[in-house]
PDB file of C-alpha atoms in Angstrom:
ATOM      1  CA  UNK A 593      -2.380  48.533  -6.194  1.00 80.00           C
ATOM      2  CA  UNK A 594      -5.321  48.387  -3.785  1.00 87.00           C
ATOM      3  CA  UNK A 595      -6.376  45.005  -5.221  1.00 92.00           C
ATOM      4  CA  UNK A 596      -2.885  43.562  -4.756  1.00 89.00           C
ATOM      5  CA  UNK A 597      -2.803  44.800  -1.163  1.00 89.00           C
ATOM      6  CA  UNK A 598      -6.243  43.253  -0.492  1.00 94.00           C
ATOM      7  CA  UNK A 599      -5.111  39.903  -1.931  1.00 92.00           C
ATOM      8  CA  UNK A 600      -1.953  39.968   0.203  1.00 92.00           C
ATOM      9  CA  UNK A 601      -3.952  40.745   3.350  1.00 93.00           C
ATOM     10  CA  UNK A 602      -6.420  37.925   2.620  1.00 94.00           C
ATOM     11  CA  UNK A 603      -3.548  35.467   2.016  1.00 94.00           C
ATOM     12  CA  UNK A 604      -1.880  36.557   5.256  1.00 95.00           C
ATOM     13  CA  UNK A 605      -5.134  36.065   7.201  1.00 95.00           C
ATOM     14  CA  UNK A 606      -5.591  32.578   5.655  1.00 95.00           C
ATOM     15  CA  UNK A 607      -1.980  31.671   6.488  1.00 95.00           C
ATOM     16  CA  UNK A 608      -2.366  32.868  10.085  1.00 95.00           C
ATOM     17  CA  UNK A 609      -5.648  30.982  10.436  1.00 93.00           C
ATOM     18  CA  UNK A 610      -3.940  27.834   9.153  1.00 89.00           C
ATOM     19  CA  UNK A 611      -1.053  28.229  11.588  1.00 94.00           C
ATOM     20  CA  UNK A 612      -3.533  28.911  14.404  1.00 93.00           C
ATOM     21  CA  UNK A 613      -5.420  25.717  13.518  1.00 89.00           C
ATOM     22  CA  UNK A 614      -2.202  23.654  13.525  1.00 89.00           C
ATOM     23  CA  UNK A 615      -1.212  24.899  16.968  1.00 93.00           C
ATOM     24  CA  UNK A 616      -4.733  24.788  18.419  1.00 93.00           C
ATOM     25  CA  UNK A 617      -4.798  20.992  18.770  1.00 90.00           C
ATOM     26  CA  UNK A 618      -8.363  21.014  17.436  1.00 87.00           C
ATOM     27  CA  UNK A 619      -7.612  18.525  14.658  1.00 85.00           C
ATOM     28  CA  UNK A 620      -8.316  15.042  16.039  1.00 86.00           C
ATOM     29  CA  UNK A 621      -5.339  12.775  15.215  1.00 85.00           C
ATOM     30  CA  UNK A 622      -6.901   9.796  17.012  1.00 87.00           C
ATOM     31  CA  UNK A 623      -6.923   6.689  14.819  1.00 86.00           C
ATOM     32  CA  UNK A 624     -10.225   5.740  16.495  1.00 87.00           C
ATOM     33  CA  UNK A 625     -12.064   8.635  14.821  1.00 88.00           C
ATOM     34  CA  UNK A 626     -12.080   8.667  11.004  1.00 88.00           C
ATOM     35  CA  UNK A 627     -11.802  11.955   9.140  1.00 88.00           C
ATOM     36  CA  UNK A 628     -15.037  13.289   7.724  1.00 89.00           C
ATOM     37  CA  UNK A 629     -16.277  15.934   5.346  1.00 92.00           C
ATOM     38  CA  UNK A 630     -13.861  18.400   3.825  1.00 91.00           C
ATOM     39  CA  UNK A 631     -10.794  16.972   5.583  1.00 88.00           C
ATOM     40  CA  UNK A 632     -11.517  13.447   4.315  1.00 90.00           C
ATOM     41  CA  UNK A 633     -12.127  14.761   0.811  1.00 94.00           C
ATOM     42  CA  UNK A 634      -8.868  16.761   0.882  1.00 92.00           C
ATOM     43  CA  UNK A 635      -6.799  13.801   2.119  1.00 91.00           C
ATOM     44  CA  UNK A 636      -8.327  11.253  -0.268  1.00 91.00           C
ATOM     45  CA  UNK A 637      -8.087  13.607  -3.245  1.00 95.00           C
ATOM     46  CA  UNK A 638      -4.491  14.526  -2.428  1.00 94.00           C
ATOM     47  CA  UNK A 639      -3.550  10.855  -2.089  1.00 93.00           C
ATOM     48  CA  UNK A 640      -5.254   9.860  -5.355  1.00 94.00           C
ATOM     49  CA  UNK A 641      -3.593  12.638  -7.363  1.00 96.00           C
ATOM     50  CA  UNK A 642      -0.218  12.018  -5.741  1.00 95.00           C
ATOM     51  CA  UNK A 643      -0.341   8.328  -6.689  1.00 94.00           C
ATOM     52  CA  UNK A 644      -1.421   9.235 -10.237  1.00 95.00           C
ATOM     53  CA  UNK A 645       1.506  11.663 -10.482  1.00 96.00           C
ATOM     54  CA  UNK A 646       3.931   9.021  -9.148  1.00 95.00           C
ATOM     55  CA  UNK A 647       2.657   6.420 -11.607  1.00 95.00           C
ATOM     56  CA  UNK A 648       2.906   8.878 -14.516  1.00 95.00           C
ATOM     57  CA  UNK A 649       6.535   9.509 -13.568  1.00 94.00           C
ATOM     58  CA  UNK A 650       7.458   5.825 -14.011  1.00 93.00           C
ATOM     59  CA  UNK A 651       5.272   4.848 -16.993  1.00 89.00           C
ATOM     60  CA  UNK A 652       7.468   4.190 -19.983  1.00 87.00           C
ATOM     61  CA  UNK A 653      10.554   3.989 -17.760  1.00 91.00           C
ATOM     62  CA  UNK A 654       9.825   0.539 -16.372  1.00 92.00           C
ATOM     63  CA  UNK A 655       8.867  -2.631 -18.154  1.00 93.00           C
ATOM     64  CA  UNK A 656       6.016  -4.707 -16.758  1.00 95.00           C
ATOM     65  CA  UNK A 657       7.198  -8.327 -16.586  1.00 96.00           C
ATOM     66  CA  UNK A 658       5.068 -11.419 -17.222  1.00 97.00           C
ATOM     67  CA  UNK A 659       2.648 -11.244 -14.294  1.00 96.00           C
ATOM     68  CA  UNK A 660       1.127 -14.627 -15.210  1.00 96.00           C
ATOM     69  CA  UNK A 661       4.368 -16.511 -14.478  1.00 97.00           C
ATOM     70  CA  UNK A 662       3.468 -19.168 -11.855  1.00 96.00           C
ATOM     71  CA  UNK A 663       6.854 -18.875 -10.111  1.00 96.00           C
ATOM     72  CA  UNK A 664       6.479 -15.100  -9.855  1.00 97.00           C
ATOM     73  CA  UNK A 665       2.961 -15.535  -8.417  1.00 96.00           C
ATOM     74  CA  UNK A 666       4.213 -18.132  -5.907  1.00 96.00           C
ATOM     75  CA  UNK A 667       7.061 -15.874  -4.769  1.00 96.00           C
ATOM     76  CA  UNK A 668       4.623 -12.960  -4.515  1.00 97.00           C
ATOM     77  CA  UNK A 669       2.325 -15.123  -2.375  1.00 96.00           C
ATOM     78  CA  UNK A 670       5.187 -15.782   0.053  1.00 96.00           C
ATOM     79  CA  UNK A 671       5.940 -12.063   0.389  1.00 96.00           C
ATOM     80  CA  UNK A 672       2.251 -11.162   0.665  1.00 95.00           C
ATOM     81  CA  UNK A 673       1.469 -13.863   3.202  1.00 93.00           C
ATOM     82  CA  UNK A 674       4.383 -12.861   5.430  1.00 92.00           C
ATOM     83  CA  UNK A 675       4.083  -9.081   5.179  1.00 93.00           C
ATOM     84  CA  UNK A 676       0.624  -8.015   4.041  1.00 94.00           C
ATOM     85  CA  UNK A 677      -2.050 -10.288   5.524  1.00 93.00           C
ATOM     86  CA  UNK A 678      -1.756  -8.607   8.927  1.00 93.00           C
ATOM     87  CA  UNK A 679      -3.322  -5.434   7.532  1.00 94.00           C
ATOM     88  CA  UNK A 680      -5.037  -6.547   4.325  1.00 94.00           C
ATOM     89  CA  UNK A 681      -6.097 -10.116   5.110  1.00 93.00           C
ATOM     90  CA  UNK A 682      -6.562 -12.512   2.228  1.00 92.00           C
ATOM     91  CA  UNK A 683      -9.113 -14.932   0.831  1.00 93.00           C
ATOM     92  CA  UNK A 684     -10.556 -16.483   4.001  1.00 91.00           C
ATOM     93  CA  UNK A 685      -7.965 -14.683   6.185  1.00 91.00           C
ATOM     94  CA  UNK A 686      -9.352 -11.995   8.485  1.00 91.00           C
ATOM     95  CA  UNK A 687      -7.557  -8.699   8.962  1.00 92.00           C
ATOM     96  CA  UNK A 688      -5.670  -8.741  12.267  1.00 93.00           C
ATOM     97  CA  UNK A 689      -6.327  -6.454  15.221  1.00 93.00           C
ATOM     98  CA  UNK A 690      -3.476  -4.253  13.994  1.00 92.00           C
ATOM     99  CA  UNK A 691      -5.114  -3.843  10.599  1.00 92.00           C
ATOM    100  CA  UNK A 692      -8.507  -3.205  12.167  1.00 91.00           C
ATOM    101  CA  UNK A 693      -7.005  -0.375  14.233  1.00 92.00           C
ATOM    102  CA  UNK A 694      -5.553   1.504  11.267  1.00 92.00           C
ATOM    103  CA  UNK A 695      -7.122   4.719  10.070  1.00 90.00           C
ATOM    104  CA  UNK A 696      -7.760   4.968   7.190  1.00 90.00           C
ATOM    105  CA  UNK A 697      -8.834   1.342   6.853  1.00 90.00           C
ATOM    106  CA  UNK A 698      -6.466  -0.803   4.767  1.00 92.00           C
ATOM    107  CA  UNK A 699      -8.128  -1.354   1.394  1.00 88.00           C
ATOM    108  CA  UNK A 700      -9.605  -4.661   0.286  1.00 81.00           C
ATOM    109  CA  UNK A 701      -7.159  -5.960  -2.308  1.00 87.00           C
ATOM    110  CA  UNK A 702      -9.232  -8.648  -3.991  1.00 77.00           C
ATOM    111  CA  UNK A 703     -10.094  -6.315  -6.890  1.00 75.00           C
ATOM    112  CA  UNK A 704      -6.565  -4.951  -7.355  1.00 80.00           C
ATOM    113  CA  UNK A 705      -6.392  -6.590 -10.791  1.00 75.00           C
ATOM    114  CA  UNK A 706      -8.479  -3.720 -12.171  1.00 81.00           C
ATOM    115  CA  UNK A 707      -5.692  -1.228 -11.424  1.00 87.00           C
ATOM    116  CA  UNK A 708      -2.831  -0.689 -13.846  1.00 92.00           C
ATOM    117  CA  UNK A 709       0.086  -2.908 -12.774  1.00 95.00           C
ATOM    118  CA  UNK A 710       2.328   0.173 -12.662  1.00 96.00           C
ATOM    119  CA  UNK A 711       0.020   1.741 -10.056  1.00 95.00           C
ATOM    120  CA  UNK A 712       0.151  -1.307  -7.793  1.00 95.00           C
ATOM    121  CA  UNK A 713       3.931  -1.456  -8.264  1.00 97.00           C
ATOM    122  CA  UNK A 714       4.322   2.225  -7.332  1.00 97.00           C
ATOM    123  CA  UNK A 715       2.185   1.928  -4.180  1.00 96.00           C
ATOM    124  CA  UNK A 716       3.925  -1.256  -2.972  1.00 97.00           C
ATOM    125  CA  UNK A 717       7.359   0.211  -3.666  1.00 97.00           C
ATOM    126  CA  UNK A 718       6.778   3.690  -2.225  1.00 97.00           C
ATOM    127  CA  UNK A 719       4.018   3.199   0.353  1.00 96.00           C
ATOM    128  CA  UNK A 720       1.611   5.964   1.342  1.00 95.00           C
ATOM    129  CA  UNK A 721       2.309   8.384   4.174  1.00 93.00           C
ATOM    130  CA  UNK A 722       0.023   8.461   7.202  1.00 88.00           C
ATOM    131  CA  UNK A 723      -1.875   5.301   6.203  1.00 91.00           C
ATOM    132  CA  UNK A 724       0.290   2.579   7.736  1.00 91.00           C
ATOM    133  CA  UNK A 725       1.287   1.415   4.217  1.00 95.00           C
ATOM    134  CA  UNK A 726       5.086   1.044   4.229  1.00 95.00           C
ATOM    135  CA  UNK A 727       7.290   1.517   1.188  1.00 96.00           C
ATOM    136  CA  UNK A 728       8.796  -1.888   0.442  1.00 97.00           C
ATOM    137  CA  UNK A 729      11.241  -0.385  -2.070  1.00 96.00           C
ATOM    138  CA  UNK A 730      13.621   0.187   0.843  1.00 95.00           C
ATOM    139  CA  UNK A 731      13.863  -3.549   1.562  1.00 96.00           C
ATOM    140  CA  UNK A 732      12.868  -5.278  -1.683  1.00 96.00           C
ATOM    141  CA  UNK A 733      14.163  -5.218  -5.240  1.00 96.00           C
ATOM    142  CA  UNK A 734      11.946  -4.122  -8.103  1.00 97.00           C
ATOM    143  CA  UNK A 735      11.749  -7.746  -9.222  1.00 97.00           C
ATOM    144  CA  UNK A 736      10.449  -8.822  -5.802  1.00 97.00           C
ATOM    145  CA  UNK A 737       7.894  -6.033  -5.882  1.00 97.00           C
ATOM    146  CA  UNK A 738       6.712  -7.257  -9.285  1.00 98.00           C
ATOM    147  CA  UNK A 739       6.295 -10.696  -7.686  1.00 98.00           C
ATOM    148  CA  UNK A 740       3.935  -9.139  -5.135  1.00 97.00           C
ATOM    149  CA  UNK A 741       2.067  -7.317  -7.913  1.00 97.00           C
ATOM    150  CA  UNK A 742       1.690 -10.612  -9.810  1.00 97.00           C
ATOM    151  CA  UNK A 743       0.223 -12.312  -6.760  1.00 96.00           C
ATOM    152  CA  UNK A 744      -2.117  -9.396  -5.990  1.00 96.00           C
ATOM    153  CA  UNK A 745      -3.519  -9.594  -9.512  1.00 95.00           C
ATOM    154  CA  UNK A 746      -4.167 -13.325  -8.994  1.00 94.00           C
ATOM    155  CA  UNK A 747      -5.493 -13.070  -5.428  1.00 93.00           C
ATOM    156  CA  UNK A 748      -8.899 -11.636  -6.361  1.00 89.00           C
ATOM    157  CA  UNK A 749      -9.643 -14.785  -8.350  1.00 92.00           C
ATOM    158  CA  UNK A 750      -8.823 -17.167  -5.480  1.00 93.00           C
ATOM    159  CA  UNK A 751     -11.309 -18.829  -3.169  1.00 93.00           C
ATOM    160  CA  UNK A 752     -10.296 -19.221   0.486  1.00 93.00           C
ATOM    161  CA  UNK A 753      -9.618 -22.904  -0.223  1.00 95.00           C
ATOM    162  CA  UNK A 754      -7.394 -22.119  -3.214  1.00 94.00           C
ATOM    163  CA  UNK A 755      -5.493 -19.514  -1.191  1.00 93.00           C
ATOM    164  CA  UNK A 756      -4.907 -21.963   1.671  1.00 93.00           C
ATOM    165  CA  UNK A 757      -3.784 -24.629  -0.822  1.00 94.00           C
ATOM    166  CA  UNK A 758      -1.222 -22.198  -2.275  1.00 94.00           C
ATOM    167  CA  UNK A 759      -0.041 -21.280   1.237  1.00 93.00           C
ATOM    168  CA  UNK A 760       0.333 -24.968   2.099  1.00 93.00           C
ATOM    169  CA  UNK A 761       2.166 -25.749  -1.169  1.00 92.00           C
ATOM    170  CA  UNK A 762       4.576 -22.875  -0.463  1.00 91.00           C
ATOM    171  CA  UNK A 763       5.297 -24.382   2.971  1.00 89.00           C
ATOM    172  CA  UNK A 764       3.886 -21.422   4.859  1.00 86.00           C
ATOM    173  CA  UNK A 765       1.888 -21.387   8.065  1.00 74.00           C
ATOM    174  CA  UNK A 766       0.026 -18.508   9.610  1.00 65.00           C
ATOM    175  CA  UNK A 767       1.832 -15.174   9.125  1.00 58.00           C
ATOM    176  CA  UNK A 768       4.720 -15.017  11.611  1.00 45.00           C
ATOM    177  CA  UNK A 769       4.194 -18.660  12.614  1.00 47.00           C
ATOM    178  CA  UNK A 770       7.009 -20.989  13.591  1.00 42.00           C
ATOM    179  CA  UNK A 771       8.132 -23.752  11.272  1.00 43.00           C
ATOM    180  CA  UNK A 772       8.504 -27.398  12.315  1.00 45.00           C
ATOM    181  CA  UNK A 773      11.916 -26.670  13.868  1.00 40.00           C
ATOM    182  CA  UNK A 774      10.349 -24.026  16.123  1.00 40.00           C
ATOM    183  CA  UNK A 775      11.951 -21.143  14.221  1.00 42.00           C
ATOM    184  CA  UNK A 776      10.096 -18.178  12.779  1.00 40.00           C
ATOM    185  CA  UNK A 777       9.821 -18.360   9.009  1.00 48.00           C
ATOM    186  CA  UNK A 778      11.635 -15.550   7.243  1.00 53.00           C
ATOM    187  CA  UNK A 779      11.299 -14.862   3.556  1.00 57.00           C
ATOM    188  CA  UNK A 780      14.395 -13.641   1.831  1.00 61.00           C
ATOM    189  CA  UNK A 781      14.578 -10.473  -0.172  1.00 59.00           C
ATOM    190  CA  UNK A 782      17.150  -8.285  -1.830  1.00 62.00           C
ATOM    191  CA  UNK A 783      18.751  -5.053  -0.801  1.00 55.00           C
ATOM    192  CA  UNK A 784      15.938  -2.997  -2.270  1.00 53.00           C
ATOM    193  CA  UNK A 785      16.008   0.254  -4.186  1.00 54.00           C
ATOM    194  CA  UNK A 786      15.383   3.835  -3.328  1.00 48.00           C
ATOM    195  CA  UNK A 787      11.768   4.928  -4.048  1.00 47.00           C
ATOM    196  CA  UNK A 788      11.138   6.525  -7.431  1.00 52.00           C
TER     197      UNK A 788
END
């Protein structure tokens, strides 16, 4: 009985210390100062395991389409160029000031082809809290998300010149640029799906 009481007291002290820390304002939420040490480890480890759990929950339930289909890659390029280059850049395209100000830093996506396609799909569809990575499953269909995955798997093999040639062939300018009629280019997408 004494051991149980000791454990309960220790848990209560830890809980009170945690609540005290939350209300103290001591944790620096400034995006200008990256997390270090134990906090960084805890956040990165939590994120990694959460993504792994999310991917495990969809494996076997979704079918990976042909990610080598040139039309799928071209459509994925359009979505990526319009929505993702701001934070992630691209071959020969620098990350914008917005992307440079994010904490944690947006990852370099040129080696994304090493990840399982289901993992890339899950992250693009669901996003990741407190990283600036939105969940595109709210605005894009699964098929459109697979288009983005197909392009991401191709992007790491592209030189800056090849990327710019693909952008030009797709009729795109700089992200958010105006077309020849002076109107902002908008890519079309479906109604989207709820995150899985």
